[in-house]
Short mmCIF file of N, CA and C and ligand atoms in Angstrom, two decimals:
data_model
loop_
_atom_site.label_atom_id
_atom_site.label_comp_id
_atom_site.label_asym_id
_atom_site.label_seq_id
_atom_site.Cartn_x
_atom_site.Cartn_y
_atom_site.Cartn_z
N UNK A 19 5.26 -4.21 12.08
CA UNK A 19 5.32 -4.39 10.50
C UNK A 19 5.33 -3.49 9.91
N UNK A 20 6.43 -3.21 8.37
CA UNK A 20 6.80 -1.80 7.67
C UNK A 20 5.53 -1.50 7.28
N UNK A 21 5.56 -0.18 7.22
CA UNK A 21 4.47 0.76 6.37
C UNK A 21 4.20 0.40 4.96
N UNK A 22 2.89 0.16 4.15
CA UNK A 22 3.03 -0.08 2.82
C UNK A 22 3.31 1.41 2.22
N UNK A 23 3.41 1.97 1.37
CA UNK A 23 2.78 2.98 0.27
C UNK A 23 2.08 2.80 -0.31
N UNK A 24 0.69 3.57 -1.06
CA UNK A 24 -0.01 3.16 -1.95
C UNK A 24 0.48 1.96 -2.84
N UNK A 25 -0.18 1.08 -3.58
CA UNK A 25 0.21 0.47 -4.52
C UNK A 25 0.40 0.59 -5.50
N UNK A 26 -0.04 1.41 -5.84
CA UNK A 26 -0.43 2.24 -7.29
C UNK A 26 1.50 2.47 -7.37
N UNK A 27 1.39 3.84 -6.77
CA UNK A 27 3.04 4.15 -6.68
C UNK A 27 3.71 3.17 -6.39
N UNK A 28 4.04 1.84 -5.77
CA UNK A 28 4.69 1.54 -5.62
C UNK A 28 5.12 0.21 -6.81
N UNK A 29 4.13 -0.25 -7.22
CA UNK A 29 4.06 -0.74 -8.37
C UNK A 29 4.82 0.09 -9.44
N UNK A 30 4.33 1.52 -9.62
CA UNK A 30 5.17 2.01 -10.76
C UNK A 30 6.14 2.86 -10.89
N UNK A 31 6.79 2.88 -9.10
CA UNK A 31 7.80 2.85 -9.47
C UNK A 31 9.11 1.59 -9.31
N UNK A 32 8.51 0.63 -9.18
CA UNK A 32 9.05 -0.78 -9.52
C UNK A 32 10.38 -0.96 -9.71
N UNK A 33 11.44 -1.09 -9.19
CA UNK A 33 12.85 -1.29 -9.98
C UNK A 33 12.87 -2.54 -8.97
N UNK A 34 15.03 -2.33 -8.95
CA UNK A 34 15.49 -3.02 -7.87
C UNK A 34 15.08 -3.55 -6.82
N UNK A 35 14.41 -2.79 -5.90
CA UNK A 35 14.47 -2.51 -4.63
C UNK A 35 13.11 -3.71 -4.49
N UNK A 36 11.81 -3.52 -4.97
CA UNK A 36 11.21 -4.01 -5.15
C UNK A 36 10.53 -5.13 -6.38
N UNK A 37 9.67 -6.39 -5.80
CA UNK A 37 9.22 -6.79 -6.20
C UNK A 37 7.91 -7.89 -6.72
N UNK A 38 7.26 -8.00 -7.05
CA UNK A 38 5.78 -8.79 -7.38
C UNK A 38 5.58 -10.15 -7.20
N UNK A 39 5.23 -10.35 -5.90
CA UNK A 39 5.85 -12.19 -5.66
C UNK A 39 4.69 -12.74 -6.29
N UNK A 40 4.46 -13.80 -7.20
CA UNK A 40 4.52 -14.44 -8.14
C UNK A 40 2.61 -15.25 -7.72
N UNK A 41 3.00 -15.28 -6.47
CA UNK A 41 2.23 -16.27 -5.41
C UNK A 41 0.80 -15.45 -4.59
N UNK A 42 1.48 -14.65 -4.33
CA UNK A 42 0.18 -13.78 -3.06
C UNK A 42 0.12 -12.91 -3.88
N UNK A 43 1.01 -12.70 -4.70
CA UNK A 43 0.64 -11.01 -5.62
C UNK A 43 0.75 -9.36 -4.59
N UNK A 44 1.48 -10.08 -3.34
CA UNK A 44 2.37 -8.63 -2.85
C UNK A 44 3.46 -7.78 -3.15
N UNK A 45 3.98 -7.07 -3.29
CA UNK A 45 4.48 -6.23 -3.27
C UNK A 45 5.70 -6.41 -1.83
N UNK A 46 6.87 -6.91 -2.57
CA UNK A 46 7.78 -7.16 -0.96
C UNK A 46 9.38 -6.83 -1.40
N UNK A 47 10.32 -6.40 -0.57
CA UNK A 47 11.66 -4.89 -0.48
C UNK A 47 12.18 -6.15 -0.86
N UNK A 48 13.43 -6.39 -1.26
CA UNK A 48 14.86 -6.42 -1.57
C UNK A 48 15.60 -7.02 0.40
N UNK A 49 15.81 -8.04 0.43
CA UNK A 49 16.95 -8.20 1.05
C UNK A 49 18.15 -9.08 1.31
N UNK A 50 18.97 -9.02 1.80
CA UNK A 50 20.18 -9.02 1.78
C UNK A 50 20.62 -10.70 1.72
N UNK A 51 19.71 -11.07 2.17
CA UNK A 51 19.78 -12.47 2.18
C UNK A 51 19.52 -12.67 0.28
N UNK A 52 18.77 -12.11 -0.33
CA UNK A 52 18.74 -12.14 -1.61
C UNK A 52 19.88 -11.75 -2.59
N UNK A 53 21.39 -10.78 -1.76
CA UNK A 53 22.07 -10.46 -2.34
C UNK A 53 22.19 -11.36 -4.12
N UNK A 54 22.24 -12.59 -3.39
CA UNK A 54 23.26 -13.25 -4.93
C UNK A 54 21.98 -13.16 -6.08
N UNK A 55 21.34 -14.02 -5.58
CA UNK A 55 19.65 -13.90 -6.20
C UNK A 55 19.17 -13.63 -6.39
N UNK A 56 18.81 -11.97 -6.15
CA UNK A 56 17.84 -11.20 -6.13
C UNK A 56 17.47 -11.11 -7.33
N UNK A 57 17.82 -11.46 -9.07
CA UNK A 57 17.03 -11.07 -10.18
C UNK A 57 16.17 -12.32 -10.00
N UNK A 58 16.58 -13.55 -10.00
CA UNK A 58 15.90 -14.92 -10.15
C UNK A 58 14.77 -14.95 -9.16
N UNK A 59 14.67 -13.73 -7.87
CA UNK A 59 13.41 -14.17 -7.04
C UNK A 59 12.40 -14.33 -7.57
N UNK A 60 11.32 -15.13 -7.22
CA UNK A 60 9.97 -14.55 -7.77
C UNK A 60 8.29 -14.60 -6.56
N UNK A 61 8.97 -15.28 -5.35
CA UNK A 61 8.65 -15.14 -4.51
C UNK A 61 9.20 -14.98 -3.07
N UNK A 62 7.89 -13.71 -1.77
CA UNK A 62 8.65 -12.97 -1.08
C UNK A 62 8.64 -14.20 0.18
N UNK A 63 8.51 -15.51 -0.08
CA UNK A 63 8.66 -16.08 1.43
C UNK A 63 8.99 -17.70 0.96
N UNK A 64 9.05 -17.96 1.95
CA UNK A 64 9.07 -20.01 1.98
C UNK A 64 7.55 -20.40 1.79
N UNK A 65 6.89 -19.66 2.29
CA UNK A 65 5.73 -20.43 2.12
C UNK A 65 5.50 -20.26 0.50
N UNK A 66 4.81 -19.07 -0.31
CA UNK A 66 4.87 -18.64 -1.21
C UNK A 66 5.57 -19.61 -1.83
N UNK A 67 6.86 -19.97 -2.19
CA UNK A 67 7.05 -20.37 -2.94
C UNK A 67 7.07 -21.73 -2.56
N UNK A 68 6.34 -22.23 -1.41
CA UNK A 68 6.14 -24.20 -1.85
C UNK A 68 4.55 -23.73 -2.02
N UNK A 69 4.28 -22.60 -2.09
CA UNK A 69 2.70 -22.83 -2.52
C UNK A 69 2.22 -21.82 -4.14
N UNK A 70 3.05 -22.88 -4.69
CA UNK A 70 3.32 -22.33 -6.40
C UNK A 70 2.26 -21.69 -7.17
N UNK A 71 2.41 -20.68 -7.87
CA UNK A 71 1.40 -20.49 -9.04
C UNK A 71 0.99 -21.51 -9.39
N UNK A 72 0.16 -21.87 -9.79
CA UNK A 72 -0.94 -23.06 -10.73
C UNK A 72 -1.45 -22.76 -11.19
N UNK A 73 -2.10 -23.23 -12.70
CA UNK A 73 -2.64 -23.15 -13.67
C UNK A 73 -4.18 -22.91 -12.75
N UNK A 74 -4.53 -22.93 -11.89
CA UNK A 74 -6.27 -23.35 -11.65
C UNK A 74 -6.06 -22.06 -11.02
N UNK A 75 -4.53 -21.52 -10.38
CA UNK A 75 -4.70 -20.33 -10.20
C UNK A 75 -4.57 -18.54 -11.20
N UNK A 76 -4.25 -19.01 -12.60
CA UNK A 76 -4.76 -18.49 -13.14
C UNK A 76 -6.30 -18.70 -14.02
N UNK A 77 -6.87 -19.96 -13.55
CA UNK A 77 -8.73 -19.60 -14.05
C UNK A 77 -9.01 -19.33 -12.42
N UNK A 78 -8.81 -19.01 -11.58
CA UNK A 78 -9.20 -18.08 -10.16
C UNK A 78 -9.08 -16.32 -10.94
N UNK A 79 -8.30 -16.26 -11.28
CA UNK A 79 -8.08 -14.71 -11.66
C UNK A 79 -9.27 -14.45 -13.31
N UNK A 80 -9.02 -15.71 -14.25
CA UNK A 80 -10.00 -14.96 -14.81
C UNK A 80 -11.78 -15.81 -14.78
N UNK A 81 -11.67 -16.11 -13.26
CA UNK A 81 -13.28 -16.04 -12.79
C UNK A 81 -13.79 -15.31 -12.24
N UNK A 82 -12.58 -14.64 -11.55
CA UNK A 82 -13.21 -12.76 -10.82
C UNK A 82 -12.91 -12.45 -12.06
N UNK A 83 -12.46 -12.02 -12.97
CA UNK A 83 -12.69 -10.99 -14.32
C UNK A 83 -13.98 -11.62 -14.98
N UNK A 84 -14.21 -12.89 -14.93
CA UNK A 84 -15.85 -13.20 -15.85
C UNK A 84 -17.25 -12.75 -14.75
N UNK A 85 -16.38 -12.64 -13.75
CA UNK A 85 -17.89 -12.58 -12.48
C UNK A 85 -17.93 -11.02 -12.46
N UNK A 86 -17.09 -9.53 -12.67
CA UNK A 86 -16.88 -8.62 -12.91
C UNK A 86 -17.97 -8.24 -13.62
N UNK A 87 -17.39 -8.96 -15.21
CA UNK A 87 -18.36 -8.24 -16.50
C UNK A 87 -19.36 -8.54 -16.17
N UNK A 88 -20.11 -9.86 -15.82
CA UNK A 88 -21.06 -9.90 -15.68
C UNK A 88 -21.85 -9.01 -14.50
N UNK A 89 -21.35 -8.89 -13.42
CA UNK A 89 -21.90 -7.84 -12.37
C UNK A 89 -22.01 -6.38 -12.59
N UNK A 90 -21.04 -6.18 -13.31
CA UNK A 90 -20.71 -4.36 -13.63
C UNK A 90 -21.01 -4.19 -11.61
N UNK A 91 -20.38 -4.31 -10.64
CA UNK A 91 -20.42 -3.47 -10.19
C UNK A 91 -19.42 -4.23 -8.81
N UNK A 92 -19.08 -3.82 -7.97
CA UNK A 92 -18.65 -4.27 -6.71
C UNK A 92 -19.17 -6.04 -6.67
N UNK A 93 -17.79 -6.68 -6.04
CA UNK A 93 -18.38 -8.10 -5.55
C UNK A 93 -17.79 -8.75 -4.29
N UNK A 94 -18.34 -9.41 -3.43
CA UNK A 94 -17.62 -9.75 -2.26
C UNK A 94 -17.05 -10.65 -2.98
N UNK A 95 -15.60 -10.94 -3.06
CA UNK A 95 -14.83 -12.53 -3.95
C UNK A 95 -15.63 -13.64 -2.93
N UNK A 96 -16.04 -13.69 -1.51
CA UNK A 96 -16.49 -15.07 -1.53
C UNK A 96 -17.51 -15.44 -2.32
N UNK A 97 -18.30 -14.78 -3.32
CA UNK A 97 -19.00 -15.17 -4.00
C UNK A 97 -18.41 -16.52 -4.54
N UNK A 98 -16.98 -16.27 -5.31
CA UNK A 98 -16.23 -17.10 -6.42
C UNK A 98 -16.34 -18.78 -5.41
N UNK A 99 -16.15 -18.40 -3.66
CA UNK A 99 -16.20 -19.40 -3.10
C UNK A 99 -16.94 -21.32 -3.51
N UNK A 100 -18.21 -20.48 -4.38
CA UNK A 100 -18.94 -21.50 -4.37
C UNK A 100 -19.33 -22.36 -5.65
N UNK A 101 -18.47 -21.60 -6.74
CA UNK A 101 -18.35 -22.04 -8.02
C UNK A 101 -16.81 -22.76 -8.10
N UNK A 102 -15.98 -22.86 -6.72
CA UNK A 102 -15.07 -23.94 -6.67
C UNK A 102 -15.39 -24.96 -5.98
N UNK A 103 -14.50 -25.82 -6.27
CA UNK A 103 -14.65 -27.11 -4.78
C UNK A 103 -13.69 -27.09 -4.15
N UNK A 104 -14.32 -26.19 -2.99
CA UNK A 104 -13.11 -25.99 -2.05
C UNK A 104 -12.56 -27.30 -1.34
N UNK A 105 -12.79 -28.56 -1.22
CA UNK A 105 -12.04 -29.59 -0.88
C UNK A 105 -11.33 -29.64 -1.23
N UNK A 106 -10.43 -29.69 -3.10
CA UNK A 106 -10.27 -29.66 -3.78
C UNK A 106 -8.81 -28.75 -3.68
N UNK A 107 -9.33 -27.83 -3.44
CA UNK A 107 -8.79 -26.65 -3.43
C UNK A 107 -8.42 -25.82 -2.30
N UNK A 108 -7.20 -26.36 -1.51
CA UNK A 108 -7.03 -26.15 -0.62
C UNK A 108 -7.01 -24.43 -0.37
N UNK A 109 -7.42 -23.92 0.97
CA UNK A 109 -6.90 -22.42 1.45
C UNK A 109 -7.50 -21.14 0.12
N UNK A 110 -9.01 -21.63 -0.32
CA UNK A 110 -9.35 -21.38 -1.47
C UNK A 110 -9.73 -19.74 -1.34
N UNK A 111 -10.28 -19.53 0.16
CA UNK A 111 -10.23 -18.39 0.15
C UNK A 111 -9.03 -16.94 0.28
N UNK A 112 -8.01 -17.66 0.13
CA UNK A 112 -7.27 -17.15 0.25
C UNK A 112 -6.44 -17.16 -1.24
N UNK A 113 -6.24 -17.85 -1.70
CA UNK A 113 -6.22 -17.89 -2.99
C UNK A 113 -7.20 -17.39 -4.29
N UNK A 114 -8.34 -16.93 -3.90
CA UNK A 114 -8.72 -16.14 -4.58
C UNK A 114 -8.23 -14.41 -3.90
N UNK A 115 -8.10 -14.32 -2.40
CA UNK A 115 -7.45 -12.99 -2.13
C UNK A 115 -5.77 -12.93 -2.98
N UNK A 116 -5.49 -14.04 -3.25
CA UNK A 116 -4.19 -13.97 -3.77
C UNK A 116 -4.39 -13.34 -6.15
N UNK A 117 -5.73 -14.46 -6.17
CA UNK A 117 -5.55 -14.04 -7.53
C UNK A 117 -6.07 -12.59 -7.20
N UNK A 118 -6.57 -11.88 -6.59
CA UNK A 118 -7.29 -10.78 -6.82
C UNK A 118 -6.08 -9.73 -6.75
N UNK A 119 -5.28 -9.75 -6.10
CA UNK A 119 -4.23 -9.17 -5.95
C UNK A 119 -3.26 -8.81 -7.13
N UNK A 120 -3.06 -10.16 -7.57
CA UNK A 120 -2.28 -10.08 -8.79
C UNK A 120 -2.88 -9.57 -9.65
N UNK A 121 -4.74 -9.14 -10.08
CA UNK A 121 -4.82 -8.81 -10.55
C UNK A 121 -4.59 -7.11 -10.63
N UNK A 122 -4.71 -6.59 -9.44
CA UNK A 122 -4.49 -5.22 -8.91
C UNK A 122 -2.95 -5.00 -9.86
N UNK A 123 -2.10 -6.30 -9.71
CA UNK A 123 -0.64 -5.48 -10.09
C UNK A 123 -1.21 -5.24 -10.99
N UNK A 124 -1.57 -6.19 -11.94
CA UNK A 124 -1.70 -6.47 -13.28
C UNK A 124 -2.36 -4.70 -14.49
N UNK A 125 -3.21 -3.73 -13.07
CA UNK A 125 -4.06 -3.20 -13.38
C UNK A 125 -5.44 -3.13 -13.85
N UNK A 126 -5.95 -4.48 -13.70
CA UNK A 126 -7.35 -5.06 -14.10
C UNK A 126 -7.90 -4.94 -13.24
N UNK A 127 -8.24 -4.78 -11.69
CA UNK A 127 -9.36 -4.49 -10.94
C UNK A 127 -8.95 -3.62 -10.13
N UNK A 128 -9.44 -3.47 -9.02
CA UNK A 128 -9.39 -2.43 -7.70
C UNK A 128 -9.93 -2.91 -6.45
N UNK A 129 -9.58 -3.29 -5.42
CA UNK A 129 -9.90 -3.42 -4.43
C UNK A 129 -9.98 -2.77 -3.44
N UNK A 130 -11.27 -2.93 -2.61
CA UNK A 130 -12.14 -1.98 -1.93
C UNK A 130 -12.69 -2.76 -0.96
N UNK A 131 -12.58 -1.20 0.43
CA UNK A 131 -12.63 -1.79 1.75
C UNK A 131 -13.54 -0.56 2.05
N UNK A 132 -14.70 -0.66 2.54
CA UNK A 132 -16.14 0.30 2.84
C UNK A 132 -16.32 1.24 1.86
N UNK A 133 -16.15 0.86 0.35
CA UNK A 133 -16.53 1.53 -0.74
C UNK A 133 -15.04 2.20 -1.06
N UNK A 134 -13.96 2.60 -0.56
CA UNK A 134 -12.54 2.69 -0.88
C UNK A 134 -11.67 2.15 -1.37
N UNK A 135 -10.85 2.47 -2.06
CA UNK A 135 -9.31 1.82 -2.66
C UNK A 135 -8.52 1.62 -1.52
N UNK A 136 -7.78 0.21 -1.64
CA UNK A 136 -7.07 0.54 -0.57
C UNK A 136 -6.07 -0.66 -1.40
N UNK A 137 -4.66 -0.48 -0.15
CA UNK A 137 -3.76 -0.63 -0.86
C UNK A 137 -3.49 -3.00 -0.94
N UNK A 138 -3.68 -3.27 -2.37
CA UNK A 138 -3.44 -4.67 -2.15
C UNK A 138 -2.82 -5.68 -1.33
N UNK A 139 -1.36 -5.27 -1.16
CA UNK A 139 -0.57 -5.86 -0.29
C UNK A 139 -1.00 -5.92 0.94
N UNK A 140 -1.39 -4.75 1.66
CA UNK A 140 -1.87 -4.99 2.68
C UNK A 140 -3.04 -4.44 3.73
N UNK A 141 -4.08 -4.70 2.87
CA UNK A 141 -5.71 -4.95 3.04
C UNK A 141 -5.59 -6.61 3.77
N UNK A 142 -6.37 -5.82 5.42
CA UNK A 142 -6.94 -6.86 5.83
C UNK A 142 -8.28 -6.90 6.04
N UNK A 143 -9.03 -7.82 6.52
CA UNK A 143 -10.42 -8.11 6.65
C UNK A 143 -11.31 -8.27 4.78
N UNK A 144 -12.62 -8.21 5.49
CA UNK A 144 -13.37 -7.94 4.39
C UNK A 144 -13.03 -7.34 3.36
N UNK A 145 -12.64 -7.47 1.69
CA UNK A 145 -12.31 -6.97 0.28
C UNK A 145 -14.13 -7.01 -0.08
N UNK A 146 -13.75 -6.01 -1.20
CA UNK A 146 -14.77 -5.87 -2.30
C UNK A 146 -13.73 -6.03 -3.72
N UNK A 147 -14.15 -6.10 -5.12
CA UNK A 147 -13.18 -6.20 -5.71
C UNK A 147 -14.69 -5.70 -6.79
N UNK A 148 -13.51 -4.72 -7.57
CA UNK A 148 -14.39 -4.12 -8.38
C UNK A 148 -13.56 -3.82 -10.04
N UNK A 149 -14.10 -4.10 -10.94
CA UNK A 149 -13.43 -3.77 -12.89
C UNK A 149 -12.65 -2.12 -12.06
N UNK A 150 -11.21 -1.83 -12.71
CA UNK A 150 -10.71 -1.01 -13.26
C UNK A 150 -11.58 -0.04 -14.14
ZN1 ZN B 21 4.09 -14.03 -1.50
#
């Protein structure tokens, strides 16, 4: 797996070479196969292209912000799972993480592991969310 730079600097130096995936919220790099289409590429992978950003994903972002505003402390994103219908919302846990990554890219929140800010694109395992 490729090494990731800290998300902040990667995002700020975002240029022709990197983009933010509109679905999973990860930073991804230019690949030769996108030579002719790079300008219109919005998703990092086929999976993300099929699993498009939906209106309710925007609702997830809003719910995360609302919860963070009401708690005023780092939260475990699984708290949100109870507030959505997991049956009708496939891969709810992953979609919450995706929403969190997009919020990081928007500069609204931090993703933490063991109390430290981590790179949103590569963090694995349990995470906590905190308002910036
Ligand atoms: Zn993606």
